[in-house]
Short mmCIF file of C-alpha atoms and ligand atoms in Angstrom, two decimals:
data_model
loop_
_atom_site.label_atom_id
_atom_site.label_comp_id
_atom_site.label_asym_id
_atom_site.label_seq_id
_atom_site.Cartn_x
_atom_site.Cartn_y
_atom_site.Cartn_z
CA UNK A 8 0.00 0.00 0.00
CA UNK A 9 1.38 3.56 -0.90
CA UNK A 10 2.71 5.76 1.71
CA UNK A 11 0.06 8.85 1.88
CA UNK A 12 1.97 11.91 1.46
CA UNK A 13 0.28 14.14 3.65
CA UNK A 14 -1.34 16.35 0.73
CA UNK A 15 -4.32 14.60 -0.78
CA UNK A 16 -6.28 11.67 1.57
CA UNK A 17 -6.97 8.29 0.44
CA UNK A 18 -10.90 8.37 -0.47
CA UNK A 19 -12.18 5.17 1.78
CA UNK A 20 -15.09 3.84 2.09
CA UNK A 21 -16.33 1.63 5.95
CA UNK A 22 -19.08 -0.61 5.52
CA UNK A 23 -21.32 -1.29 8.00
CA UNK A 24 -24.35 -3.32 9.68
CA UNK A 25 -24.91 -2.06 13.06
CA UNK A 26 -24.72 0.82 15.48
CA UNK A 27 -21.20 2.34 13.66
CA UNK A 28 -19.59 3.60 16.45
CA UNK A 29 -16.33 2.43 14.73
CA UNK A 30 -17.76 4.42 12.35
CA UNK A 31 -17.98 7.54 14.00
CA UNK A 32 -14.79 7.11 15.39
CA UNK A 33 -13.05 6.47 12.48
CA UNK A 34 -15.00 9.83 11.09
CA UNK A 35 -13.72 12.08 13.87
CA UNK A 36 -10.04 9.98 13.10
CA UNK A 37 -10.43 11.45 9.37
CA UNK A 38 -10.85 14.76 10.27
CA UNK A 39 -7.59 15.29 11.88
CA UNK A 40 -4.60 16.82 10.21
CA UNK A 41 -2.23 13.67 10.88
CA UNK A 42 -4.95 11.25 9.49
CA UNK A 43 -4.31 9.58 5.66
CA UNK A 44 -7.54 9.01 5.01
CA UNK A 45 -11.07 10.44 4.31
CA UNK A 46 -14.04 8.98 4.78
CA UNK A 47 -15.97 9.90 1.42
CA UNK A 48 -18.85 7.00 1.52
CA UNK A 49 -21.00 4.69 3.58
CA UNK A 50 -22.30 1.33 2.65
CA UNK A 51 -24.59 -0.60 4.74
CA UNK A 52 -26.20 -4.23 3.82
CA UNK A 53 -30.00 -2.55 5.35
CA UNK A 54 -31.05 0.38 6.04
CA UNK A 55 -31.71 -0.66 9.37
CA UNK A 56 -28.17 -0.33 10.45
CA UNK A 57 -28.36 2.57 13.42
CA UNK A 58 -24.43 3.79 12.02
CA UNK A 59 -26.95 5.12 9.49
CA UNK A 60 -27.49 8.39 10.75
CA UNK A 61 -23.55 9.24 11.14
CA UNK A 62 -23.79 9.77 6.87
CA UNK A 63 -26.28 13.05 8.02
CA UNK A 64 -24.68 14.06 10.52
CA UNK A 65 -21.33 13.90 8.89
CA UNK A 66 -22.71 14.90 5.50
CA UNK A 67 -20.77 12.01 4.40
CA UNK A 68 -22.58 10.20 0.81
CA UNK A 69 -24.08 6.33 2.09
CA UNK A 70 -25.63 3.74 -0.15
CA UNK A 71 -27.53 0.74 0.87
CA UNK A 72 -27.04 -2.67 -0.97
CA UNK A 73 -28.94 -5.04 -0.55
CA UNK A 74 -27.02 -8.76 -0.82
CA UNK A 75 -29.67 -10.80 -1.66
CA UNK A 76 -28.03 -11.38 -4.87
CA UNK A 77 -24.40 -11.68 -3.99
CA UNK A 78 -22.68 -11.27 -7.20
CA UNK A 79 -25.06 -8.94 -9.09
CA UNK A 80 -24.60 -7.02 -5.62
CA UNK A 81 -20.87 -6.81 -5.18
CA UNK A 82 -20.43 -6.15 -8.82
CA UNK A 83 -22.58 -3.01 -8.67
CA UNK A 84 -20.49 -1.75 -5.50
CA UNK A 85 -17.13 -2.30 -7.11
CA UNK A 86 -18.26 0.11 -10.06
CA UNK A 87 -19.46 2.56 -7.69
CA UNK A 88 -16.22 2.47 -5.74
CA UNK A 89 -14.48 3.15 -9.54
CA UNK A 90 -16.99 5.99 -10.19
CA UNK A 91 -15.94 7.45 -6.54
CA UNK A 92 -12.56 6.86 -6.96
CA UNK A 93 -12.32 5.16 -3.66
CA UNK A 94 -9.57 3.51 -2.54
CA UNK A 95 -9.66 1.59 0.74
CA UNK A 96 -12.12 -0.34 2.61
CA UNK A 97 -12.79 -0.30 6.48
CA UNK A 98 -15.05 -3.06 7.37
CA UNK A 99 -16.37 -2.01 10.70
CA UNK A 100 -19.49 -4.48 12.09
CA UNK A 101 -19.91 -5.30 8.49
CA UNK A 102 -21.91 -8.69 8.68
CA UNK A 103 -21.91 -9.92 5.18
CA UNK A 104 -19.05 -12.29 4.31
CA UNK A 105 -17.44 -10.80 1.02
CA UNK A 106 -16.88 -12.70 -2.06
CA UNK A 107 -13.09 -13.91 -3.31
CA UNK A 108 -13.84 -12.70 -6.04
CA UNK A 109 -14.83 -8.78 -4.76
CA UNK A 110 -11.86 -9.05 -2.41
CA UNK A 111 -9.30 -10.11 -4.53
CA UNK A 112 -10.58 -6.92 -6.56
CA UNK A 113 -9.06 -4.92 -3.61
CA UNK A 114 -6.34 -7.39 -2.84
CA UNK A 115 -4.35 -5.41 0.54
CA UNK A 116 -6.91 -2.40 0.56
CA UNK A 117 -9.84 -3.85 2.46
CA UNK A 118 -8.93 -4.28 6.97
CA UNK A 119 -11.72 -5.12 9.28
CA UNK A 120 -11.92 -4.83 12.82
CA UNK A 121 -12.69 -8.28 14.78
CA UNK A 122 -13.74 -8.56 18.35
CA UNK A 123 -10.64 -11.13 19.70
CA UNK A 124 -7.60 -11.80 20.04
CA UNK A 125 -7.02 -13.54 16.41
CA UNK A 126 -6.36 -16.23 15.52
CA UNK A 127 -8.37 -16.79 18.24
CA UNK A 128 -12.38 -16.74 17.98
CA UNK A 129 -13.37 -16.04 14.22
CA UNK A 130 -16.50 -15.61 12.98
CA UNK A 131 -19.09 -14.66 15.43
CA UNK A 132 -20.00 -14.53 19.21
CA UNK A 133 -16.40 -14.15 20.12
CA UNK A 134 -17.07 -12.59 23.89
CA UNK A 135 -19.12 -15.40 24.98
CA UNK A 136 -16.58 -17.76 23.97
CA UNK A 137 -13.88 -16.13 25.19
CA UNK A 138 -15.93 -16.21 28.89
CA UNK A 139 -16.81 -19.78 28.40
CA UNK A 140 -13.39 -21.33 28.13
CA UNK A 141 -12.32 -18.81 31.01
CA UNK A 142 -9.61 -17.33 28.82
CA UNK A 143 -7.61 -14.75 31.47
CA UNK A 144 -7.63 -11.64 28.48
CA UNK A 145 -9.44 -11.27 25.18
CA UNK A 146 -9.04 -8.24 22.94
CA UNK A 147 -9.37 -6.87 19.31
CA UNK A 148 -7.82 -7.15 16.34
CA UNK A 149 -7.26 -4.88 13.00
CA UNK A 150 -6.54 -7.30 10.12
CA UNK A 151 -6.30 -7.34 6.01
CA UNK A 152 -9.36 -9.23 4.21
CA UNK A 153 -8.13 -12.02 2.49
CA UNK A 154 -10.58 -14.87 0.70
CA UNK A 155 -10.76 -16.75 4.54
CA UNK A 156 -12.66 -15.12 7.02
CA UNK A 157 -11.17 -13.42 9.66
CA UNK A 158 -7.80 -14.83 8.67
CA UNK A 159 -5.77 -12.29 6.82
CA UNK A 160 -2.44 -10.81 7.81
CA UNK A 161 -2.47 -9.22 11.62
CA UNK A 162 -2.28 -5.19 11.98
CA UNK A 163 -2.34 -4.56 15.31
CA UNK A 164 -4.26 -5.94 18.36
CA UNK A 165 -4.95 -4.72 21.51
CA UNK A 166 -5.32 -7.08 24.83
CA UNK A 167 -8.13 -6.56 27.56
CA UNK A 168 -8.24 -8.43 31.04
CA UNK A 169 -11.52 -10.88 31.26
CA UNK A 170 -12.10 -10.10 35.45
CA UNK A 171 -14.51 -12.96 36.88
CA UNK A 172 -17.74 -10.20 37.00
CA UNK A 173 -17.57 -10.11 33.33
CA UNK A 174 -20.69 -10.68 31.17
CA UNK A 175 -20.04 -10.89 27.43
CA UNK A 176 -21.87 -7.64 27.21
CA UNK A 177 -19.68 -5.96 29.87
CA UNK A 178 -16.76 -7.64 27.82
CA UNK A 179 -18.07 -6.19 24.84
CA UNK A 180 -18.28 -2.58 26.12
CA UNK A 181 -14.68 -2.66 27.28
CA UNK A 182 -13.36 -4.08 23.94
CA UNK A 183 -15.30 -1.84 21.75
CA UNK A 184 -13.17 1.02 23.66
CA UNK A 185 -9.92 -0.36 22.96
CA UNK A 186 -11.52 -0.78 19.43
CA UNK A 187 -11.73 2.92 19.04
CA UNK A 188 -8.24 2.96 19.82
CA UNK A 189 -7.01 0.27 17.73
CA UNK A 190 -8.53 1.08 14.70
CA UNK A 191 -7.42 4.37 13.97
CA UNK A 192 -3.82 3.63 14.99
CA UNK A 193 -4.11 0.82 12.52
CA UNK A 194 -4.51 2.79 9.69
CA UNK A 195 -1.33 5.01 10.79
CA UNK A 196 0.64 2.10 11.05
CA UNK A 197 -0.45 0.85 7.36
CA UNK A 198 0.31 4.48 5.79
CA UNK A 199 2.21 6.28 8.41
C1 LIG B 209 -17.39 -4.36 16.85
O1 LIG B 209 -17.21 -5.05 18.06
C2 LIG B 209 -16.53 -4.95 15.75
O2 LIG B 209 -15.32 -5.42 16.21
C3 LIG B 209 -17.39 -6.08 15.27
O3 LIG B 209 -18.70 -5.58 15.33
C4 LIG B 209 -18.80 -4.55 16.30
C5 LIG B 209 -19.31 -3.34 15.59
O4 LIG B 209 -19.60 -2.30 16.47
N1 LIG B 209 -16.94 -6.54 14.00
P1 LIG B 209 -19.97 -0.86 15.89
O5 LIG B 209 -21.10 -1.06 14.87
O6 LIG B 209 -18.76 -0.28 15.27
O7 LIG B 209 -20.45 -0.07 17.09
#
């Protein structure tokens, strides 16, 4: 991945599914001086994702595919990511599994953001297995897409103690902070 030189700021693009609050994070990341990138679209999988309303009150363009039809779906999103001239992908809560195909379209400019430490816990409910096996620390971890899921090349990770009291939803909370954390500093590290 080029080094970003500081003048112009790589148009990205973070999909989402959810509530977005790596979303909104990583829009108040792109806003600073020192950040490479620039968060120039939204794409969601429903228009029920909450992250939604971050593309108002950001001004920031989002589109809505639906992925009912995979490949007629993904084709129509690379175009538009041509026609926008974007560059890099954040997943962030993104809960659709993307094709080979589509990713190996964007081979090194797609990371996601995973809720463990990985290798550890792919795919989903990663805090309530983490608290079932009594693992001592979970975390997060900011990887590269590649065509196996939640498998590409590490980032960065951050580690977070698992105490006794924890829930998976008290888990959760503390990991999505690090999160916040983690992912911006991710993207330094890639085009520092
Ligand atoms: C985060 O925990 C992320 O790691 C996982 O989904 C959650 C999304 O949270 N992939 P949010 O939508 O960014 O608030």
């Amino acid at each position: 991945m080029e080094k970003s030189t500081g003048l112009k700021k790589i148009k990205t693009v973070v999909f989402i599914s959810g509530a977005g609050s790596n979303l909104k994070n990583l829009i108040k990341f792109s806003k600073k001086k020192k950040s490479p990138i620039s968060i120039n679209l939204i794409i969601s999988n429903t228009n029920k994702a909450k992250g939604l309303k971050y593309a108002n009150q950001f001004k920031i363009k989002k589109k809505i595919f639906n992925f009912k039809k995979k490949n007629t779906t993904e084709e129509n999103i690379f175009l538009y990511l041509k026609k926008e001239k974007i560059s890099f992908i954040c997943l962030a809560g993104f809960m659709k599994v993307l094709s080979k195909n589509f990713i190996k379209k964007f081979d090194g400019k797609i990371i996601n953001i995973h809720p463990s430490l990985l290798p550890k816990y792919k795919g989903l409910n990663t805090h309530e297995r983490a608290i079932i096996n009594k693992d001592k620390f979970s975390g997060c971890t900011v990887h590269y897409v590649n065509t196996k899921l939640d498998s590409g090349k590490i980032i960065m990770q951050k580690k977070v103690r698992i105490l006794p009291k924890d829930t998976s939803l008290s888990l959760a909370k503390k990991i999505l902070k690090k999160e916040h954390k983690l992912y911006p500093a991710s993207i330094m590290k890639i085009f520092g």
